[in-house]
PDB file of C-alpha atoms and ligand atoms in Angstrom:
ATOM      1  CA  MET B 259     -18.409  16.336 -39.131  1.00 62.00           C
ATOM      2  CA  ALA B 260     -15.369  15.741 -36.727  1.00 78.00           C
ATOM      3  CA  LEU B 261     -15.534  16.996 -33.195  1.00 91.00           C
ATOM      4  CA  THR B 262     -12.435  18.503 -31.313  1.00 96.00           C
ATOM      5  CA  GLN B 263     -11.116  16.426 -28.655  1.00 95.00           C
ATOM      6  CA  MET B 264     -12.472  18.656 -26.000  1.00 96.00           C
ATOM      7  CA  GLU B 265     -15.974  18.141 -27.488  1.00 96.00           C
ATOM      8  CA  GLN B 266     -15.479  14.571 -27.673  1.00 97.00           C
ATOM      9  CA  ASP B 267     -14.452  14.794 -23.902  1.00 97.00           C
ATOM     10  CA  LEU B 268     -17.266  16.885 -23.011  1.00 97.00           C
ATOM     11  CA  LEU B 269     -20.082  14.825 -24.772  1.00 97.00           C
ATOM     12  CA  ARG B 270     -18.620  11.892 -23.377  1.00 98.00           C
ATOM     13  CA  GLU B 271     -19.028  13.127 -19.835  1.00 98.00           C
ATOM     14  CA  LYS B 272     -22.782  14.326 -20.352  1.00 98.00           C
ATOM     15  CA  ILE B 273     -23.451  10.705 -22.053  1.00 98.00           C
ATOM     16  CA  PHE B 274     -21.993   9.488 -18.765  1.00 98.00           C
ATOM     17  CA  ALA B 275     -24.236  11.853 -16.551  1.00 98.00           C
ATOM     18  CA  LYS B 276     -27.011  10.793 -18.102  1.00 98.00           C
ATOM     19  CA  VAL B 277     -26.546   7.484 -18.056  1.00 98.00           C
ATOM     20  CA  ARG B 278     -25.922   7.349 -14.263  1.00 97.00           C
ATOM     21  CA  GLU B 279     -29.032   9.453 -13.693  1.00 96.00           C
ATOM     22  CA  LEU B 280     -31.338   6.834 -15.933  1.00 96.00           C
ATOM     23  CA  ALA B 281     -30.086   3.966 -13.537  1.00 94.00           C
ATOM     24  CA  THR B 282     -30.683   5.518 -10.576  1.00 91.00           C
ATOM     25  CA  GLU B 283     -34.530   6.012 -11.868  1.00 92.00           C
ATOM     26  CA  PHE B 284     -35.005   2.584 -13.065  1.00 92.00           C
ATOM     27  CA  GLY B 285     -33.309   0.512 -10.588  1.00 90.00           C
ATOM     28  CA  GLY B 286     -29.386   0.168 -11.262  1.00 92.00           C
ATOM     29  CA  ALA B 287     -30.251  -0.977 -15.090  1.00 94.00           C
ATOM     30  CA  LEU B 288     -31.444  -0.131 -18.600  1.00 96.00           C
ATOM     31  CA  THR B 289     -33.501  -2.180 -21.301  1.00 95.00           C
ATOM     32  CA  TYR B 290     -32.306  -2.446 -24.785  1.00 95.00           C
ATOM     33  CA  ASN B 291     -34.683   0.267 -26.313  1.00 96.00           C
ATOM     34  CA  GLN B 292     -33.642   2.547 -23.620  1.00 97.00           C
ATOM     35  CA  LEU B 293     -29.985   2.299 -24.933  1.00 98.00           C
ATOM     36  CA  MET B 294     -30.769   1.936 -28.342  1.00 97.00           C
ATOM     37  CA  ASN B 295     -32.783   5.167 -28.556  1.00 97.00           C
ATOM     38  CA  PHE B 296     -30.534   7.024 -26.317  1.00 98.00           C
ATOM     39  CA  GLU B 297     -30.472  10.820 -27.000  1.00 97.00           C
ATOM     40  CA  ILE B 298     -28.454  13.826 -25.636  1.00 96.00           C
ATOM     41  CA  ASP B 299     -28.456  17.221 -27.002  1.00 92.00           C
ATOM     42  CA  GLY B 300     -31.307  16.189 -29.252  1.00 94.00           C
ATOM     43  CA  GLN B 301     -29.037  13.826 -31.058  1.00 94.00           C
ATOM     44  CA  ARG B 302     -29.695   9.845 -31.000  1.00 96.00           C
ATOM     45  CA  ILE B 303     -26.727   7.947 -29.832  1.00 97.00           C
ATOM     46  CA  ALA B 304     -27.260   4.383 -29.696  1.00 97.00           C
ATOM     47  CA  LEU B 305     -25.426   2.914 -26.662  1.00 98.00           C
ATOM     48  CA  VAL B 306     -25.904  -0.650 -27.547  1.00 96.00           C
ATOM     49  CA  GLY B 307     -26.223  -2.591 -30.804  1.00 92.00           C
ATOM     50  CA  GLN B 308     -25.683  -6.048 -32.887  1.00 86.00           C
ATOM     51  CA  ARG B 309     -22.042  -5.491 -31.610  1.00 87.00           C
ATOM     52  CA  GLY B 310     -20.589  -5.716 -27.989  1.00 92.00           C
ATOM     53  CA  ILE B 311     -18.518  -2.806 -28.989  1.00 96.00           C
ATOM     54  CA  ILE B 312     -19.545   0.636 -29.295  1.00 97.00           C
ATOM     55  CA  ASN B 313     -17.958   3.101 -31.588  1.00 97.00           C
ATOM     56  CA  PRO B 314     -19.917   6.170 -32.346  1.00 96.00           C
ATOM     57  CA  GLN B 315     -18.540   7.962 -35.536  1.00 94.00           C
ATOM     58  CA  LEU B 316     -18.040  11.066 -33.339  1.00 94.00           C
ATOM     59  CA  PHE B 317     -15.899   9.564 -31.020  1.00 96.00           C
ATOM     60  CA  ASP B 318     -12.044   8.635 -31.773  1.00 97.00           C
ATOM     61  CA  ALA B 319     -12.318   5.797 -28.943  1.00 97.00           C
ATOM     62  CA  THR B 320     -14.676   3.214 -27.956  1.00 98.00           C
ATOM     63  CA  LEU B 321     -17.818   4.627 -25.889  1.00 98.00           C
ATOM     64  CA  THR B 322     -19.388   1.719 -24.679  1.00 98.00           C
ATOM     65  CA  VAL B 323     -18.586  -2.286 -24.645  1.00 96.00           C
ATOM     66  CA  THR B 324     -21.528  -4.781 -23.557  1.00 94.00           C
ATOM     67  CA  SER B 325     -20.457  -8.162 -21.742  1.00 92.00           C
ATOM     68  CA  ALA B 326     -23.270 -11.005 -21.432  1.00 84.00           C
ATOM     69  CA  ALA B 327     -22.926 -12.757 -18.151  1.00 66.00           C
ATOM     70  CA  GLU B 328     -23.278 -16.808 -19.045  1.00 57.00           C
ATOM     71  CA  GLY B 329     -24.865 -17.974 -16.064  1.00 50.00           C
ATOM     72  CA  PRO B 330     -27.814 -16.754 -13.963  1.00 48.00           C
ATOM     73  CA  TYR B 331     -25.920 -15.738 -11.216  1.00 50.00           C
ATOM     74  CA  ASP B 332     -22.223 -15.370 -12.723  1.00 53.00           C
ATOM     75  CA  ASP B 333     -20.623 -12.396 -14.224  1.00 58.00           C
ATOM     76  CA  HIS B 334     -17.374 -11.816 -15.687  1.00 74.00           C
ATOM     77  CA  PHE B 335     -15.231 -10.135 -13.062  1.00 82.00           C
ATOM     78  CA  ASP B 336     -12.336 -11.780 -10.961  1.00 82.00           C
ATOM     79  CA  GLU B 337     -11.649 -11.099  -7.274  1.00 78.00           C
ATOM     80  CA  ASN B 338      -9.887  -7.878  -8.361  1.00 80.00           C
ATOM     81  CA  GLY B 339     -12.786  -6.537 -10.079  1.00 82.00           C
ATOM     82  CA  ILE B 340     -11.286  -6.751 -13.288  1.00 88.00           C
ATOM     83  CA  LEU B 341     -13.417  -8.467 -16.610  1.00 90.00           C
ATOM     84  CA  ARG B 342     -11.608  -9.912 -19.415  1.00 90.00           C
ATOM     85  CA  TYR B 343     -13.337  -9.117 -22.547  1.00 92.00           C
ATOM     86  CA  LYS B 344     -12.778 -10.819 -25.879  1.00 91.00           C
ATOM     87  CA  PHE B 345     -11.812  -8.822 -28.902  1.00 93.00           C
ATOM     88  CA  GLU B 346     -14.092  -9.007 -31.537  1.00 92.00           C
ATOM     89  CA  ALA B 347     -13.403 -11.804 -34.053  1.00 90.00           C
ATOM     90  CA  GLY B 348     -10.809 -11.240 -37.026  1.00 91.00           C
ATOM     91  CA  ASP B 349      -7.844  -9.098 -36.552  1.00 94.00           C
ATOM     92  CA  PRO B 350      -7.763  -7.702 -32.707  1.00 93.00           C
ATOM     93  CA  ARG B 351      -6.048  -4.349 -34.060  1.00 94.00           C
ATOM     94  CA  ALA B 352      -8.422  -3.403 -36.729  1.00 94.00           C
ATOM     95  CA  GLY B 353     -12.187  -3.070 -37.120  1.00 94.00           C
ATOM     96  CA  SER B 354     -14.070  -2.328 -34.195  1.00 95.00           C
ATOM     97  CA  ASN B 355     -11.305  -3.762 -31.824  1.00 96.00           C
ATOM     98  CA  ARG B 356      -8.826  -0.360 -32.986  1.00 97.00           C
ATOM     99  CA  LYS B 357     -11.137   2.360 -31.242  1.00 97.00           C
ATOM    100  CA  MET B 358     -11.067   0.235 -28.297  1.00 97.00           C
ATOM    101  CA  LEU B 359      -7.279   0.307 -27.980  1.00 97.00           C
ATOM    102  CA  VAL B 360      -7.321   3.914 -28.660  1.00 97.00           C
ATOM    103  CA  ALA B 361      -9.420   4.223 -25.636  1.00 97.00           C
ATOM    104  CA  MET B 362      -6.925   1.930 -23.750  1.00 97.00           C
ATOM    105  CA  GLU B 363      -4.025   4.034 -25.076  1.00 97.00           C
ATOM    106  CA  THR B 364      -5.401   7.271 -24.461  1.00 96.00           C
ATOM    107  CA  ARG B 365      -6.983   6.270 -21.227  1.00 95.00           C
ATOM    108  CA  THR B 366     -10.421   7.453 -22.149  1.00 97.00           C
ATOM    109  CA  PRO B 367     -13.217   6.099 -19.883  1.00 97.00           C
ATOM    110  CA  ILE B 368     -15.951   4.030 -21.469  1.00 98.00           C
ATOM    111  CA  ILE B 369     -19.142   2.656 -20.186  1.00 98.00           C
ATOM    112  CA  LEU B 370     -19.250  -1.195 -19.423  1.00 96.00           C
ATOM    113  CA  PHE B 371     -22.814  -2.843 -19.588  1.00 96.00           C
ATOM    114  CA  GLU B 372     -22.835  -6.231 -18.192  1.00 93.00           C
ATOM    115  CA  ARG B 373     -26.083  -8.005 -19.072  1.00 91.00           C
ATOM    116  CA  PRO B 374     -26.686 -10.692 -16.510  1.00 85.00           C
ATOM    117  CA  ILE B 375     -30.211 -11.723 -17.696  1.00 84.00           C
ATOM    118  CA  SER B 376     -31.527 -10.905 -21.316  1.00 85.00           C
ATOM    119  CA  ASN B 377     -32.841  -6.845 -21.641  1.00 90.00           C
ATOM    120  CA  LEU B 378     -31.242  -6.048 -18.088  1.00 92.00           C
ATOM    121  CA  TYR B 379     -28.194  -3.883 -19.048  1.00 95.00           C
ATOM    122  CA  VAL B 380     -26.305  -2.759 -15.796  1.00 94.00           C
ATOM    123  CA  PRO B 381     -23.876   0.292 -16.289  1.00 97.00           C
ATOM    124  CA  TYR B 382     -20.295   0.773 -15.263  1.00 95.00           C
ATOM    125  CA  VAL B 383     -19.803   4.460 -16.029  1.00 97.00           C
ATOM    126  CA  GLY B 384     -16.326   5.177 -16.166  1.00 96.00           C
ATOM    127  CA  ALA B 385     -14.799   2.104 -16.631  1.00 96.00           C
ATOM    128  CA  PHE B 386     -11.059   1.724 -17.770  1.00 95.00           C
ATOM    129  CA  LEU B 387      -9.191  -0.501 -20.517  1.00 95.00           C
ATOM    130  CA  LEU B 388      -6.013  -1.490 -18.704  1.00 93.00           C
ATOM    131  CA  LYS B 389      -4.178  -4.029 -20.678  1.00 92.00           C
ATOM    132  CA  ALA B 390      -4.688  -5.854 -23.984  1.00 95.00           C
ATOM    133  CA  ASP B 391      -3.511  -9.680 -24.214  1.00 94.00           C
ATOM    134  CA  PHE B 392      -3.236 -10.005 -27.801  1.00 95.00           C
ATOM    135  CA  GLU B 393      -2.291 -13.761 -27.377  1.00 93.00           C
ATOM    136  CA  ALA B 394      -5.035 -14.869 -25.043  1.00 90.00           C
ATOM    137  CA  GLY B 395      -7.428 -12.368 -27.349  1.00 92.00           C
ATOM    138  CA  HIS B 396      -8.674 -10.144 -24.661  1.00 93.00           C
ATOM    139  CA  VAL B 397      -8.504  -6.718 -22.769  1.00 94.00           C
ATOM    140  CA  GLU B 398      -8.661  -6.381 -19.378  1.00 93.00           C
ATOM    141  CA  ILE B 399     -11.556  -4.090 -18.190  1.00 94.00           C
ATOM    142  CA  ALA B 400     -11.705  -2.522 -14.607  1.00 91.00           C
ATOM    143  CA  VAL B 401     -15.197  -0.772 -13.960  1.00 89.00           C
ATOM    144  CA  ASP B 402     -13.727   2.507 -12.199  1.00 86.00           C
ATOM    145  CA  SER B 403     -10.827   4.294 -11.477  1.00 84.00           C
ATOM    146  CA  THR B 404     -10.496   2.892  -7.786  1.00 79.00           C
ATOM    147  CA  ILE B 405     -10.180  -0.347  -9.070  1.00 78.00           C
ATOM    148  CA  LYS B 406      -8.025   0.707 -11.696  1.00 80.00           C
ATOM    149  CA  ALA B 407      -5.777   2.226  -9.188  1.00 80.00           C
ATOM    150  CA  GLN B 408      -5.519  -0.690  -6.839  1.00 75.00           C
ATOM    151  CA  VAL B 409      -4.427  -2.860  -9.902  1.00 75.00           C
ATOM    152  CA  GLU B 410      -1.954  -0.805 -11.066  1.00 78.00           C
ATOM    153  CA  ALA B 411      -0.517  -0.030  -7.638  1.00 79.00           C
ATOM    154  CA  GLY B 412      -0.392  -3.454  -7.090  1.00 76.00           C
ATOM    155  CA  MET B 413      -1.569  -4.571  -3.217  1.00 70.00           C
ATOM    156  CA  SER B 414      -0.260  -5.850   0.081  1.00 71.00           C
ATOM    157  CA  GLU B 415      -2.323  -8.833   1.368  1.00 70.00           C
ATOM    158  CA  VAL B 416      -4.112  -6.427   3.759  1.00 69.00           C
ATOM    159  CA  GLU B 417      -5.236  -4.194   1.050  1.00 73.00           C
ATOM    160  CA  ARG B 418      -6.001  -7.382  -1.082  1.00 70.00           C
ATOM    161  CA  ARG B 419      -8.494  -8.226   1.834  1.00 69.00           C
ATOM    162  CA  TYR B 420     -10.034  -4.770   2.179  1.00 70.00           C
ATOM    163  CA  ALA B 421     -10.445  -4.636  -1.602  1.00 70.00           C
ATOM    164  CA  THR B 422     -12.303  -7.696  -1.664  1.00 73.00           C
ATOM    165  CA  VAL B 423     -15.067  -5.906   0.358  1.00 75.00           C
ATOM    166  CA  GLU B 424     -14.787  -3.069  -2.005  1.00 76.00           C
ATOM    167  CA  VAL B 425     -14.866  -5.126  -4.937  1.00 77.00           C
ATOM    168  CA  ARG B 426     -17.744  -6.917  -3.550  1.00 76.00           C
ATOM    169  CA  ARG B 427     -19.439  -3.226  -3.131  1.00 78.00           C
ATOM    170  CA  ARG B 428     -18.770  -1.580  -6.353  1.00 81.00           C
ATOM    171  CA  VAL B 429     -18.597  -4.545  -8.811  1.00 84.00           C
ATOM    172  CA  HIS B 430     -21.006  -7.143  -7.516  1.00 84.00           C
ATOM    173  CA  GLN B 431     -23.719  -5.111  -5.520  1.00 87.00           C
ATOM    174  CA  PRO B 432     -24.915  -3.143  -8.752  1.00 90.00           C
ATOM    175  CA  LEU B 433     -25.524  -6.326 -10.363  1.00 89.00           C
ATOM    176  CA  PHE B 434     -27.335  -7.973  -7.280  1.00 90.00           C
ATOM    177  CA  ARG B 435     -29.604  -5.131  -7.216  1.00 92.00           C
ATOM    178  CA  ALA B 436     -30.627  -4.856 -10.748  1.00 92.00           C
ATOM    179  CA  ARG B 437     -31.414  -9.098 -10.444  1.00 91.00           C
ATOM    180  CA  VAL B 438     -33.466  -8.465  -7.397  1.00 95.00           C
ATOM    181  CA  LEU B 439     -35.407  -5.445  -8.514  1.00 95.00           C
ATOM    182  CA  SER B 440     -35.981  -6.742 -12.175  1.00 93.00           C
ATOM    183  CA  ALA B 441     -37.176 -10.201 -10.492  1.00 95.00           C
ATOM    184  CA  TYR B 442     -39.635  -8.294  -8.162  1.00 97.00           C
ATOM    185  CA  ASP B 443     -40.782  -6.033 -10.997  1.00 95.00           C
ATOM    186  CA  ARG B 444     -39.302  -2.746  -9.230  1.00 95.00           C
ATOM    187  CA  ARG B 445     -41.358  -3.084  -6.356  1.00 97.00           C
ATOM    188  CA  CYS B 446     -41.342  -3.599  -2.490  1.00 98.00           C
ATOM    189  CA  ALA B 447     -41.978  -6.952  -1.486  1.00 98.00           C
ATOM    190  CA  ILE B 448     -43.535  -5.643   1.583  1.00 98.00           C
ATOM    191  CA  CYS B 449     -45.340  -2.501   0.309  1.00 98.00           C
ATOM    192  CA  ARG B 450     -45.434  -2.741  -3.136  1.00 97.00           C
ATOM    193  CA  LEU B 451     -43.847   0.922  -3.370  1.00 97.00           C
ATOM    194  CA  ASN B 452     -42.976   1.137  -7.100  1.00 96.00           C
ATOM    195  CA  HIS B 453     -40.148   3.620  -7.167  1.00 95.00           C
ATOM    196  CA  ALA B 454     -37.318   2.236  -8.276  1.00 93.00           C
ATOM    197  CA  ASP B 455     -35.156   5.250  -6.670  1.00 92.00           C
ATOM    198  CA  LEU B 456     -36.793   4.315  -3.049  1.00 96.00           C
ATOM    199  CA  LEU B 457     -35.711   0.407  -3.573  1.00 96.00           C
ATOM    200  CA  ASP B 458     -33.116  -1.601  -2.224  1.00 96.00           C
ATOM    201  CA  ALA B 459     -31.915  -5.259  -2.894  1.00 95.00           C
ATOM    202  CA  ALA B 460     -31.614  -6.514   0.607  1.00 96.00           C
ATOM    203  CA  HIS B 461     -29.548  -9.532   1.512  1.00 94.00           C
ATOM    204  CA  ILE B 462     -31.538 -12.280   3.559  1.00 95.00           C
ATOM    205  CA  ILE B 463     -27.997 -13.493   4.857  1.00 92.00           C
ATOM    206  CA  PRO B 464     -25.531 -11.053   4.549  1.00 85.00           C
ATOM    207  CA  ASP B 465     -23.187 -11.245   1.888  1.00 72.00           C
ATOM    208  CA  ALA B 466     -19.776 -11.351   3.727  1.00 65.00           C
ATOM    209  CA  ASP B 467     -21.369 -14.484   5.842  1.00 62.00           C
ATOM    210  CA  GLU B 468     -21.068 -18.006   5.057  1.00 56.00           C
ATOM    211  CA  GLY B 469     -24.079 -18.858   2.878  1.00 59.00           C
ATOM    212  CA  GLY B 470     -24.608 -15.328   1.809  1.00 60.00           C
ATOM    213  CA  SER B 471     -24.447 -14.895  -1.855  1.00 69.00           C
ATOM    214  CA  ALA B 472     -25.337 -12.435  -4.384  1.00 72.00           C
ATOM    215  CA  SER B 473     -27.939 -14.499  -6.227  1.00 87.00           C
ATOM    216  CA  VAL B 474     -31.630 -13.546  -6.482  1.00 93.00           C
ATOM    217  CA  PRO B 475     -33.054 -16.451  -3.958  1.00 95.00           C
ATOM    218  CA  ASN B 476     -30.520 -14.714  -1.262  1.00 94.00           C
ATOM    219  CA  GLY B 477     -32.112 -10.995  -2.285  1.00 96.00           C
ATOM    220  CA  LEU B 478     -35.541  -9.310  -1.192  1.00 98.00           C
ATOM    221  CA  SER B 479     -36.516  -6.106  -2.985  1.00 98.00           C
ATOM    222  CA  LEU B 480     -37.291  -3.726  -0.343  1.00 98.00           C
ATOM    223  CA  CYS B 481     -38.180  -0.105  -0.018  1.00 98.00           C
ATOM    224  CA  LYS B 482     -35.774   1.715   2.010  1.00 97.00           C
ATOM    225  CA  ILE B 483     -37.808   2.031   5.263  1.00 98.00           C
ATOM    226  CA  HIS B 484     -38.642  -1.812   5.133  1.00 98.00           C
ATOM    227  CA  HIS B 485     -35.171  -2.651   4.291  1.00 98.00           C
ATOM    228  CA  ALA B 486     -33.868  -0.652   7.354  1.00 97.00           C
ATOM    229  CA  ALA B 487     -36.680  -2.330   9.325  1.00 97.00           C
ATOM    230  CA  TYR B 488     -35.303  -5.881   8.225  1.00 97.00           C
ATOM    231  CA  ASP B 489     -31.890  -5.243   8.978  1.00 95.00           C
ATOM    232  CA  ARG B 490     -32.303  -3.919  12.688  1.00 96.00           C
ATOM    233  CA  ASN B 491     -34.911  -6.565  13.178  1.00 96.00           C
ATOM    234  CA  LEU B 492     -37.651  -4.590  13.879  1.00 97.00           C
ATOM    235  CA  LEU B 493     -39.482  -6.462  10.906  1.00 98.00           C
ATOM    236  CA  GLY B 494     -38.907 -10.401  10.180  1.00 98.00           C
ATOM    237  CA  ILE B 495     -40.013 -12.296   7.331  1.00 98.00           C
ATOM    238  CA  ASP B 496     -40.433 -16.032   8.022  1.00 98.00           C
ATOM    239  CA  PRO B 497     -39.981 -18.889   5.834  1.00 98.00           C
ATOM    240  CA  ASP B 498     -44.211 -19.066   4.947  1.00 98.00           C
ATOM    241  CA  TYR B 499     -43.305 -15.358   3.349  1.00 98.00           C
ATOM    242  CA  LYS B 500     -45.293 -14.054   6.541  1.00 98.00           C
ATOM    243  CA  VAL B 501     -43.966 -10.356   7.701  1.00 98.00           C
ATOM    244  CA  HIS B 502     -43.615 -10.196  11.630  1.00 98.00           C
ATOM    245  CA  ILE B 503     -43.491  -6.992  13.439  1.00 98.00           C
ATOM    246  CA  ASP B 504     -41.527  -6.485  16.412  1.00 97.00           C
ATOM    247  CA  ALA B 505     -43.566  -7.141  19.321  1.00 96.00           C
ATOM    248  CA  ALA B 506     -42.585  -3.830  21.111  1.00 95.00           C
ATOM    249  CA  LEU B 507     -43.278  -2.186  18.165  1.00 95.00           C
ATOM    250  CA  LEU B 508     -46.440  -3.204  17.694  1.00 96.00           C
ATOM    251  CA  GLU B 509     -47.711  -1.960  21.234  1.00 96.00           C
ATOM    252  CA  GLU B 510     -46.284   1.867  20.026  1.00 94.00           C
ATOM    253  CA  ILE B 511     -48.681   4.435  19.042  1.00 94.00           C
ATOM    254  CA  ASP B 512     -47.555   6.785  16.471  1.00 94.00           C
ATOM    255  CA  GLY B 513     -47.996   8.621  13.428  1.00 95.00           C
ATOM    256  CA  PRO B 514     -49.102   7.292   9.946  1.00 95.00           C
ATOM    257  CA  MET B 515     -45.790   5.875   9.094  1.00 95.00           C
ATOM    258  CA  LEU B 516     -45.889   3.605  12.083  1.00 96.00           C
ATOM    259  CA  GLN B 517     -49.295   2.589  11.672  1.00 96.00           C
ATOM    260  CA  HIS B 518     -49.472   1.738   7.882  1.00 97.00           C
ATOM    261  CA  GLY B 519     -46.253   1.258   6.902  1.00 97.00           C
ATOM    262  CA  LEU B 520     -45.156  -1.132   9.518  1.00 97.00           C
ATOM    263  CA  LYS B 521     -48.015  -2.167  12.338  1.00 97.00           C
ATOM    264  CA  ASP B 522     -50.369  -2.695   9.114  1.00 97.00           C
ATOM    265  CA  MET B 523     -47.950  -4.957   7.833  1.00 98.00           C
ATOM    266  CA  HIS B 524     -47.660  -7.684  10.612  1.00 98.00           C
ATOM    267  CA  LEU B 525     -48.967 -11.197   9.192  1.00 98.00           C
ATOM    268  CA  THR B 526     -49.373  -9.956   5.584  1.00 98.00           C
ATOM    269  CA  GLU B 527     -47.684 -12.043   2.816  1.00 98.00           C
ATOM    270  CA  ILE B 528     -44.739 -10.541   0.760  1.00 98.00           C
ATOM    271  CA  THR B 529     -45.130 -10.494  -2.953  1.00 98.00           C
ATOM    272  CA  THR B 530     -42.449 -12.748  -4.371  1.00 98.00           C
ATOM    273  CA  PRO B 531     -41.296 -13.133  -8.255  1.00 97.00           C
ATOM    274  CA  THR B 532     -43.317 -15.273 -10.510  1.00 94.00           C
ATOM    275  CA  THR B 533     -40.598 -17.170 -11.685  1.00 93.00           C
ATOM    276  CA  LYS B 534     -40.064 -20.146  -9.102  1.00 95.00           C
ATOM    277  CA  ALA B 535     -35.759 -19.912  -9.080  1.00 93.00           C
ATOM    278  CA  ASN B 536     -36.156 -16.383  -8.367  1.00 95.00           C
ATOM    279  CA  LYS B 537     -38.348 -16.661  -5.022  1.00 97.00           C
ATOM    280  CA  PRO B 538     -36.666 -16.155  -1.865  1.00 97.00           C
ATOM    281  CA  ASP B 539     -34.816 -19.221  -0.306  1.00 96.00           C
ATOM    282  CA  ARG B 540     -37.011 -20.812   2.640  1.00 97.00           C
ATOM    283  CA  ASP B 541     -33.964 -22.164   4.435  1.00 96.00           C
ATOM    284  CA  LYS B 542     -32.155 -19.046   4.282  1.00 95.00           C
ATOM    285  CA  LEU B 543     -35.387 -17.104   5.232  1.00 97.00           C
ATOM    286  CA  ALA B 544     -35.657 -19.517   8.104  1.00 98.00           C
ATOM    287  CA  GLN B 545     -31.990 -19.095   9.305  1.00 96.00           C
ATOM    288  CA  ARG B 546     -32.503 -15.036   9.145  1.00 96.00           C
ATOM    289  CA  PHE B 547     -35.748 -15.425  11.217  1.00 98.00           C
ATOM    290  CA  GLU B 548     -34.152 -17.074  14.269  1.00 97.00           C
ATOM    291  CA  LEU B 549     -32.373 -13.877  14.677  1.00 95.00           C
ATOM    292  CA  PHE B 550     -35.495 -11.794  14.387  1.00 97.00           C
ATOM    293  CA  MET B 551     -37.003 -13.841  16.941  1.00 96.00           C
ATOM    294  CA  ALA B 552     -34.137 -13.886  19.256  1.00 95.00           C
ATOM    295  CA  SER B 553     -33.554  -9.956  19.096  1.00 87.00           C
TER     296      SER B 553
HETATM  297 ZN1   ZN P 703     -41.853  -1.292   1.387  1.00 72.80          ZN
END
């Protein structure tokens, strides 16, 4: 049974809200099974599948597209936060491509899933298809309405520099978070807390710094309190993965959070990912640890 346009918009909004909620709960990314068996209002609507473009019958326009990053640290976004998504093979105006063009023409928001590693889907809810390049065989997708507006307005040099920071925050940060949390099995490296919505992906060397990158070895999965303590240099991690608590803090006497959450962590070893390539970079830890020692 065909839905009216208003019913489609409402259902789309509901799906968006639920995907956002699930992503928050599960550390910024979802699995194939979660998306395959996705249910809303008691009906199952698969959000992923064999194809990259998902066009449920209920909708006139595409609902989701999935883009698989090629390298372990790369993604498909350019410096403006735009992703070029290839048409499905064949006629770019037919098959699955047709509803994608409908989404573009009607400016209907979609969910873009970026899959940096297998079975890890990072959702960008409310992405927009900007334009189609039939010659090159792709459509351009902006991850959200802000990026869309920036691109459409054209930008001055100052705006562009500011936008780069914004793009990093909006586009690359979700991928970084998903990769890091997944590498640490959604636990804090220091206290092992296992609640994804209380975890952050902390940078060892800040993102904007020379040498700071959004790759997993420059990251640590930390709970909110340990992340804040690390950023404030109240807590340091040496290149041998040992935790150090600020000397003044060790002298302080206070309640259980200070005692168990911080002081008891002194000289314990952090839990690192089992995959060697994902372990924290010792040179970066050393560089950062100097800052802790100097503070
Ligand atoms: Zn912690």
